[in-house]
mmCIF file with all atom_site columns, C-alpha atoms in Angstrom:
data_model
loop_
_atom_site.group_PDB
_atom_site.id
_atom_site.type_symbol
_atom_site.label_atom_id
_atom_site.label_alt_id
_atom_site.label_comp_id
_atom_site.label_asym_id
_atom_site.label_entity_id
_atom_site.label_seq_id
_atom_site.pdbx_PDB_ins_code
_atom_site.Cartn_x
_atom_site.Cartn_y
_atom_site.Cartn_z
_atom_site.occupancy
_atom_site.B_iso_or_equiv
_atom_site.pdbx_formal_charge
_atom_site.auth_seq_id
_atom_site.auth_comp_id
_atom_site.auth_asym_id
_atom_site.auth_atom_id
_atom_site.pdbx_PDB_model_num
ATOM 1   C CA . UNK A 1 1   ? 49.049  118.582 91.118 1.00 0.00 ? 770 UNK A CA 1
ATOM 2   C CA . UNK A 1 2   ? 52.617  119.171 92.262 1.00 0.00 ? 771 UNK A CA 1
ATOM 3   C CA . UNK A 1 3   ? 53.175  115.440 92.649 1.00 0.00 ? 772 UNK A CA 1
ATOM 4   C CA . UNK A 1 4   ? 52.120  114.807 89.041 1.00 0.00 ? 773 UNK A CA 1
ATOM 5   C CA . UNK A 1 5   ? 54.505  117.536 87.780 1.00 0.00 ? 774 UNK A CA 1
ATOM 6   C CA . UNK A 1 6   ? 57.392  116.071 89.783 1.00 0.00 ? 775 UNK A CA 1
ATOM 7   C CA . UNK A 1 7   ? 56.504  112.568 88.569 1.00 0.00 ? 776 UNK A CA 1
ATOM 8   C CA . UNK A 1 8   ? 56.331  113.736 84.921 1.00 0.00 ? 777 UNK A CA 1
ATOM 9   C CA . UNK A 1 9   ? 59.682  115.525 85.292 1.00 0.00 ? 778 UNK A CA 1
ATOM 10  C CA . UNK A 1 10  ? 61.359  112.437 86.774 1.00 0.00 ? 779 UNK A CA 1
ATOM 11  C CA . UNK A 1 11  ? 59.892  110.211 84.037 1.00 0.00 ? 780 UNK A CA 1
ATOM 12  C CA . UNK A 1 12  ? 61.244  112.624 81.410 1.00 0.00 ? 781 UNK A CA 1
ATOM 13  C CA . UNK A 1 13  ? 64.735  112.621 83.004 1.00 0.00 ? 782 UNK A CA 1
ATOM 14  C CA . UNK A 1 14  ? 64.837  108.806 83.246 1.00 0.00 ? 783 UNK A CA 1
ATOM 15  C CA . UNK A 1 15  ? 63.681  108.488 79.634 1.00 0.00 ? 784 UNK A CA 1
ATOM 16  C CA . UNK A 1 16  ? 66.311  110.969 78.489 1.00 0.00 ? 785 UNK A CA 1
ATOM 17  C CA . UNK A 1 17  ? 69.110  109.216 80.405 1.00 0.00 ? 786 UNK A CA 1
ATOM 18  C CA . UNK A 1 18  ? 68.030  105.800 79.110 1.00 0.00 ? 787 UNK A CA 1
ATOM 19  C CA . UNK A 1 19  ? 67.980  106.997 75.504 1.00 0.00 ? 788 UNK A CA 1
ATOM 20  C CA . UNK A 1 20  ? 71.518  108.423 75.575 1.00 0.00 ? 789 UNK A CA 1
ATOM 21  C CA . UNK A 1 21  ? 74.096  106.109 74.028 1.00 0.00 ? 790 UNK A CA 1
ATOM 22  C CA . UNK A 1 22  ? 76.448  104.839 76.669 1.00 0.00 ? 791 UNK A CA 1
ATOM 23  C CA . UNK A 1 23  ? 80.089  103.992 76.240 1.00 0.00 ? 792 UNK A CA 1
ATOM 24  C CA . UNK A 1 24  ? 79.261  100.940 78.408 1.00 0.00 ? 793 UNK A CA 1
ATOM 25  C CA . UNK A 1 25  ? 79.740  97.267  77.869 1.00 0.00 ? 794 UNK A CA 1
ATOM 26  C CA . UNK A 1 26  ? 79.850  95.653  74.465 1.00 0.00 ? 795 UNK A CA 1
ATOM 27  C CA . UNK A 1 27  ? 76.936  93.342  75.337 1.00 0.00 ? 796 UNK A CA 1
ATOM 28  C CA . UNK A 1 28  ? 74.699  96.339  75.872 1.00 0.00 ? 797 UNK A CA 1
ATOM 29  C CA . UNK A 1 29  ? 76.006  98.039  72.720 1.00 0.00 ? 798 UNK A CA 1
ATOM 30  C CA . UNK A 1 30  ? 75.368  94.924  70.633 1.00 0.00 ? 799 UNK A CA 1
ATOM 31  C CA . UNK A 1 31  ? 71.844  94.587  72.086 1.00 0.00 ? 800 UNK A CA 1
ATOM 32  C CA . UNK A 1 32  ? 71.174  98.184  71.020 1.00 0.00 ? 801 UNK A CA 1
ATOM 33  C CA . UNK A 1 33  ? 72.442  97.447  67.503 1.00 0.00 ? 802 UNK A CA 1
ATOM 34  C CA . UNK A 1 34  ? 75.683  99.419  67.943 1.00 0.00 ? 803 UNK A CA 1
ATOM 35  C CA . UNK A 1 35  ? 79.122  98.092  66.972 1.00 0.00 ? 804 UNK A CA 1
ATOM 36  C CA . UNK A 1 36  ? 81.389  96.840  69.768 1.00 0.00 ? 805 UNK A CA 1
ATOM 37  C CA . UNK A 1 37  ? 84.015  99.133  71.218 1.00 0.00 ? 806 UNK A CA 1
ATOM 38  C CA . UNK A 1 38  ? 87.674  98.442  70.373 1.00 0.00 ? 807 UNK A CA 1
ATOM 39  C CA . UNK A 1 39  ? 89.816  96.842  73.091 1.00 0.00 ? 808 UNK A CA 1
ATOM 40  C CA . UNK A 1 40  ? 91.419  99.243  75.542 1.00 0.00 ? 809 UNK A CA 1
ATOM 41  C CA . UNK A 1 41  ? 95.124  98.852  76.267 1.00 0.00 ? 810 UNK A CA 1
ATOM 42  C CA . UNK A 1 42  ? 95.607  99.530  79.933 1.00 0.00 ? 811 UNK A CA 1
ATOM 43  C CA . UNK A 1 43  ? 98.937  100.567 81.355 1.00 0.00 ? 812 UNK A CA 1
ATOM 44  C CA . UNK A 1 44  ? 100.904 97.638  82.786 1.00 0.00 ? 813 UNK A CA 1
ATOM 45  C CA . UNK A 1 45  ? 100.896 97.097  86.514 1.00 0.00 ? 814 UNK A CA 1
ATOM 46  C CA . UNK A 1 46  ? 104.148 97.008  88.514 1.00 0.00 ? 815 UNK A CA 1
ATOM 47  C CA . UNK A 1 47  ? 103.838 93.208  88.648 1.00 0.00 ? 816 UNK A CA 1
ATOM 48  C CA . UNK A 1 48  ? 103.745 93.018  84.849 1.00 0.00 ? 817 UNK A CA 1
ATOM 49  C CA . UNK A 1 49  ? 106.765 95.319  84.616 1.00 0.00 ? 818 UNK A CA 1
ATOM 50  C CA . UNK A 1 50  ? 108.842 93.227  87.027 1.00 0.00 ? 819 UNK A CA 1
ATOM 51  C CA . UNK A 1 51  ? 111.695 91.287  85.388 1.00 0.00 ? 820 UNK A CA 1
ATOM 52  C CA . UNK A 1 52  ? 111.066 87.593  84.848 1.00 0.00 ? 821 UNK A CA 1
ATOM 53  C CA . UNK A 1 53  ? 113.590 85.110  86.164 1.00 0.00 ? 822 UNK A CA 1
ATOM 54  C CA . UNK A 1 54  ? 113.953 81.403  85.630 1.00 0.00 ? 823 UNK A CA 1
ATOM 55  C CA . UNK A 1 55  ? 113.556 79.351  88.785 1.00 0.00 ? 824 UNK A CA 1
ATOM 56  C CA . UNK A 1 56  ? 116.868 78.218  90.204 1.00 0.00 ? 825 UNK A CA 1
ATOM 57  C CA . UNK A 1 57  ? 117.959 74.684  89.416 1.00 0.00 ? 826 UNK A CA 1
ATOM 58  C CA . UNK A 1 58  ? 116.119 74.399  86.110 1.00 0.00 ? 827 UNK A CA 1
ATOM 59  C CA . UNK A 1 59  ? 117.173 74.671  82.498 1.00 0.00 ? 828 UNK A CA 1
ATOM 60  C CA . UNK A 1 60  ? 115.710 74.162  79.078 1.00 0.00 ? 829 UNK A CA 1
ATOM 61  C CA . UNK A 1 61  ? 116.527 71.387  76.671 1.00 0.00 ? 830 UNK A CA 1
ATOM 62  C CA . UNK A 1 62  ? 116.477 72.879  73.172 1.00 0.00 ? 831 UNK A CA 1
ATOM 63  C CA . UNK A 1 63  ? 118.976 70.508  71.570 1.00 0.00 ? 832 UNK A CA 1
ATOM 64  C CA . UNK A 1 64  ? 117.343 67.119  71.972 1.00 0.00 ? 833 UNK A CA 1
ATOM 65  C CA . UNK A 1 65  ? 115.314 64.866  74.260 1.00 0.00 ? 834 UNK A CA 1
ATOM 66  C CA . UNK A 1 66  ? 115.940 64.795  77.992 1.00 0.00 ? 835 UNK A CA 1
ATOM 67  C CA . UNK A 1 67  ? 117.950 61.679  78.835 1.00 0.00 ? 836 UNK A CA 1
ATOM 68  C CA . UNK A 1 68  ? 119.071 59.750  81.870 1.00 0.00 ? 837 UNK A CA 1
ATOM 69  C CA . UNK A 1 69  ? 122.736 58.713  81.657 1.00 0.00 ? 838 UNK A CA 1
ATOM 70  C CA . UNK A 1 70  ? 124.526 56.186  83.868 1.00 0.00 ? 839 UNK A CA 1
ATOM 71  C CA . UNK A 1 71  ? 127.698 58.277  83.710 1.00 0.00 ? 840 UNK A CA 1
ATOM 72  C CA . UNK A 1 72  ? 128.573 61.802  82.613 1.00 0.00 ? 841 UNK A CA 1
ATOM 73  C CA . UNK A 1 73  ? 132.223 62.653  82.031 1.00 0.00 ? 842 UNK A CA 1
ATOM 74  C CA . UNK A 1 74  ? 134.486 65.100  80.242 1.00 0.00 ? 843 UNK A CA 1
ATOM 75  C CA . UNK A 1 75  ? 135.952 64.163  76.864 1.00 0.00 ? 844 UNK A CA 1
ATOM 76  C CA . UNK A 1 76  ? 139.396 64.689  78.475 1.00 0.00 ? 845 UNK A CA 1
ATOM 77  C CA . UNK A 1 77  ? 138.876 61.664  80.740 1.00 0.00 ? 846 UNK A CA 1
ATOM 78  C CA . UNK A 1 78  ? 141.628 59.127  79.836 1.00 0.00 ? 847 UNK A CA 1
ATOM 79  C CA . UNK A 1 79  ? 139.440 56.016  80.100 1.00 0.00 ? 848 UNK A CA 1
ATOM 80  C CA . UNK A 1 80  ? 136.756 57.704  78.007 1.00 0.00 ? 849 UNK A CA 1
ATOM 81  C CA . UNK A 1 81  ? 139.317 58.747  75.358 1.00 0.00 ? 850 UNK A CA 1
ATOM 82  C CA . UNK A 1 82  ? 140.344 55.093  75.032 1.00 0.00 ? 851 UNK A CA 1
ATOM 83  C CA . UNK A 1 83  ? 136.728 54.003  74.521 1.00 0.00 ? 852 UNK A CA 1
ATOM 84  C CA . UNK A 1 84  ? 136.109 56.767  71.977 1.00 0.00 ? 853 UNK A CA 1
ATOM 85  C CA . UNK A 1 85  ? 139.294 55.820  70.133 1.00 0.00 ? 854 UNK A CA 1
ATOM 86  C CA . UNK A 1 86  ? 138.208 52.169  69.906 1.00 0.00 ? 855 UNK A CA 1
ATOM 87  C CA . UNK A 1 87  ? 134.867 53.265  68.464 1.00 0.00 ? 856 UNK A CA 1
ATOM 88  C CA . UNK A 1 88  ? 136.544 55.671  66.007 1.00 0.00 ? 857 UNK A CA 1
ATOM 89  C CA . UNK A 1 89  ? 134.880 58.765  67.472 1.00 0.00 ? 858 UNK A CA 1
ATOM 90  C CA . UNK A 1 90  ? 136.997 61.908  67.303 1.00 0.00 ? 859 UNK A CA 1
ATOM 91  C CA . UNK A 1 91  ? 135.822 64.737  69.561 1.00 0.00 ? 860 UNK A CA 1
ATOM 92  C CA . UNK A 1 92  ? 137.315 68.188  68.975 1.00 0.00 ? 861 UNK A CA 1
ATOM 93  C CA . UNK A 1 93  ? 137.859 70.253  72.119 1.00 0.00 ? 862 UNK A CA 1
ATOM 94  C CA . UNK A 1 94  ? 136.408 69.500  75.515 1.00 0.00 ? 863 UNK A CA 1
ATOM 95  C CA . UNK A 1 95  ? 132.793 68.336  75.758 1.00 0.00 ? 864 UNK A CA 1
ATOM 96  C CA . UNK A 1 96  ? 130.631 66.692  78.339 1.00 0.00 ? 865 UNK A CA 1
ATOM 97  C CA . UNK A 1 97  ? 129.740 63.170  77.287 1.00 0.00 ? 866 UNK A CA 1
ATOM 98  C CA . UNK A 1 98  ? 126.925 60.958  78.549 1.00 0.00 ? 867 UNK A CA 1
ATOM 99  C CA . UNK A 1 99  ? 127.357 57.176  78.634 1.00 0.00 ? 868 UNK A CA 1
ATOM 100 C CA . UNK A 1 100 ? 124.603 54.564  78.450 1.00 0.00 ? 869 UNK A CA 1
ATOM 101 C CA . UNK A 1 101 ? 121.763 57.078  78.154 1.00 0.00 ? 870 UNK A CA 1
ATOM 102 C CA . UNK A 1 102 ? 118.050 56.423  77.762 1.00 0.00 ? 871 UNK A CA 1
ATOM 103 C CA . UNK A 1 103 ? 115.250 58.905  77.034 1.00 0.00 ? 872 UNK A CA 1
ATOM 104 C CA . UNK A 1 104 ? 113.029 60.047  79.878 1.00 0.00 ? 873 UNK A CA 1
ATOM 105 C CA . UNK A 1 105 ? 109.276 60.171  79.310 1.00 0.00 ? 874 UNK A CA 1
ATOM 106 C CA . UNK A 1 106 ? 107.975 63.313  80.983 1.00 0.00 ? 875 UNK A CA 1
ATOM 107 C CA . UNK A 1 107 ? 104.386 63.396  82.189 1.00 0.00 ? 876 UNK A CA 1
ATOM 108 C CA . UNK A 1 108 ? 102.123 60.850  83.790 1.00 0.00 ? 877 UNK A CA 1
ATOM 109 C CA . UNK A 1 109 ? 103.859 57.552  84.311 1.00 0.00 ? 878 UNK A CA 1
ATOM 110 C CA . UNK A 1 110 ? 107.249 59.008  83.317 1.00 0.00 ? 879 UNK A CA 1
ATOM 111 C CA . UNK A 1 111 ? 110.491 57.248  84.167 1.00 0.00 ? 880 UNK A CA 1
ATOM 112 C CA . UNK A 1 112 ? 112.598 58.241  87.123 1.00 0.00 ? 881 UNK A CA 1
ATOM 113 C CA . UNK A 1 113 ? 116.273 58.937  86.655 1.00 0.00 ? 882 UNK A CA 1
ATOM 114 C CA . UNK A 1 114 ? 118.461 57.761  89.535 1.00 0.00 ? 883 UNK A CA 1
ATOM 115 C CA . UNK A 1 115 ? 121.684 58.809  87.790 1.00 0.00 ? 884 UNK A CA 1
ATOM 116 C CA . UNK A 1 116 ? 122.340 62.064  85.841 1.00 0.00 ? 885 UNK A CA 1
ATOM 117 C CA . UNK A 1 117 ? 119.637 63.828  83.839 1.00 0.00 ? 886 UNK A CA 1
ATOM 118 C CA . UNK A 1 118 ? 121.124 65.537  80.782 1.00 0.00 ? 887 UNK A CA 1
ATOM 119 C CA . UNK A 1 119 ? 120.260 67.232  77.531 1.00 0.00 ? 888 UNK A CA 1
ATOM 120 C CA . UNK A 1 120 ? 122.632 66.269  74.683 1.00 0.00 ? 889 UNK A CA 1
ATOM 121 C CA . UNK A 1 121 ? 123.235 67.724  71.222 1.00 0.00 ? 890 UNK A CA 1
ATOM 122 C CA . UNK A 1 122 ? 124.361 64.544  69.452 1.00 0.00 ? 891 UNK A CA 1
ATOM 123 C CA . UNK A 1 123 ? 122.582 61.289  70.276 1.00 0.00 ? 892 UNK A CA 1
ATOM 124 C CA . UNK A 1 124 ? 123.574 59.432  67.109 1.00 0.00 ? 893 UNK A CA 1
ATOM 125 C CA . UNK A 1 125 ? 125.218 56.501  68.926 1.00 0.00 ? 894 UNK A CA 1
ATOM 126 C CA . UNK A 1 126 ? 121.953 54.890  70.148 1.00 0.00 ? 895 UNK A CA 1
ATOM 127 C CA . UNK A 1 127 ? 122.363 55.969  73.773 1.00 0.00 ? 896 UNK A CA 1
ATOM 128 C CA . UNK A 1 128 ? 125.728 54.284  74.220 1.00 0.00 ? 897 UNK A CA 1
ATOM 129 C CA . UNK A 1 129 ? 127.482 57.641  73.874 1.00 0.00 ? 898 UNK A CA 1
ATOM 130 C CA . UNK A 1 130 ? 125.811 61.067  73.749 1.00 0.00 ? 899 UNK A CA 1
ATOM 131 C CA . UNK A 1 131 ? 127.916 64.112  72.898 1.00 0.00 ? 900 UNK A CA 1
ATOM 132 C CA . UNK A 1 132 ? 127.620 67.755  73.981 1.00 0.00 ? 901 UNK A CA 1
ATOM 133 C CA . UNK A 1 133 ? 125.609 67.057  77.118 1.00 0.00 ? 902 UNK A CA 1
ATOM 134 C CA . UNK A 1 134 ? 124.411 69.639  79.637 1.00 0.00 ? 903 UNK A CA 1
ATOM 135 C CA . UNK A 1 135 ? 123.227 68.487  83.067 1.00 0.00 ? 904 UNK A CA 1
ATOM 136 C CA . UNK A 1 136 ? 119.690 69.523  83.976 1.00 0.00 ? 905 UNK A CA 1
ATOM 137 C CA . UNK A 1 137 ? 117.621 69.146  87.112 1.00 0.00 ? 906 UNK A CA 1
ATOM 138 C CA . UNK A 1 138 ? 114.151 67.636  86.844 1.00 0.00 ? 907 UNK A CA 1
ATOM 139 C CA . UNK A 1 139 ? 111.640 67.168  89.623 1.00 0.00 ? 908 UNK A CA 1
ATOM 140 C CA . UNK A 1 140 ? 109.982 63.843  88.779 1.00 0.00 ? 909 UNK A CA 1
#
């Protein structure tokens, strides 16, 4: 008789616990016909709070396509000033200029640049002269 009372009590407790709504997983809540719980924002870990740094030797090219130039020089270079004068190109101030540049295809089967990889602001001279260039390092 005692065993049946203990068994009935345990069955009652298990039934009561199973019938209580749980905060649990959304899959269980949806199966029970309850709405899903809202997402919980957890506090960031120390790794997430750590400052992010750019890897050394890399830069972004926000001004135009990445190019490979045979020569990169300053606009103050005397031989380059003569060439720019013959072409009627007036450059205010000092800029870095790329000569004989071609675009680099990045990705599978991309070109390799054996000279200087740059990112230039003004490529309106069909690769012969590119103005406002910044050298960048690419691992191809």
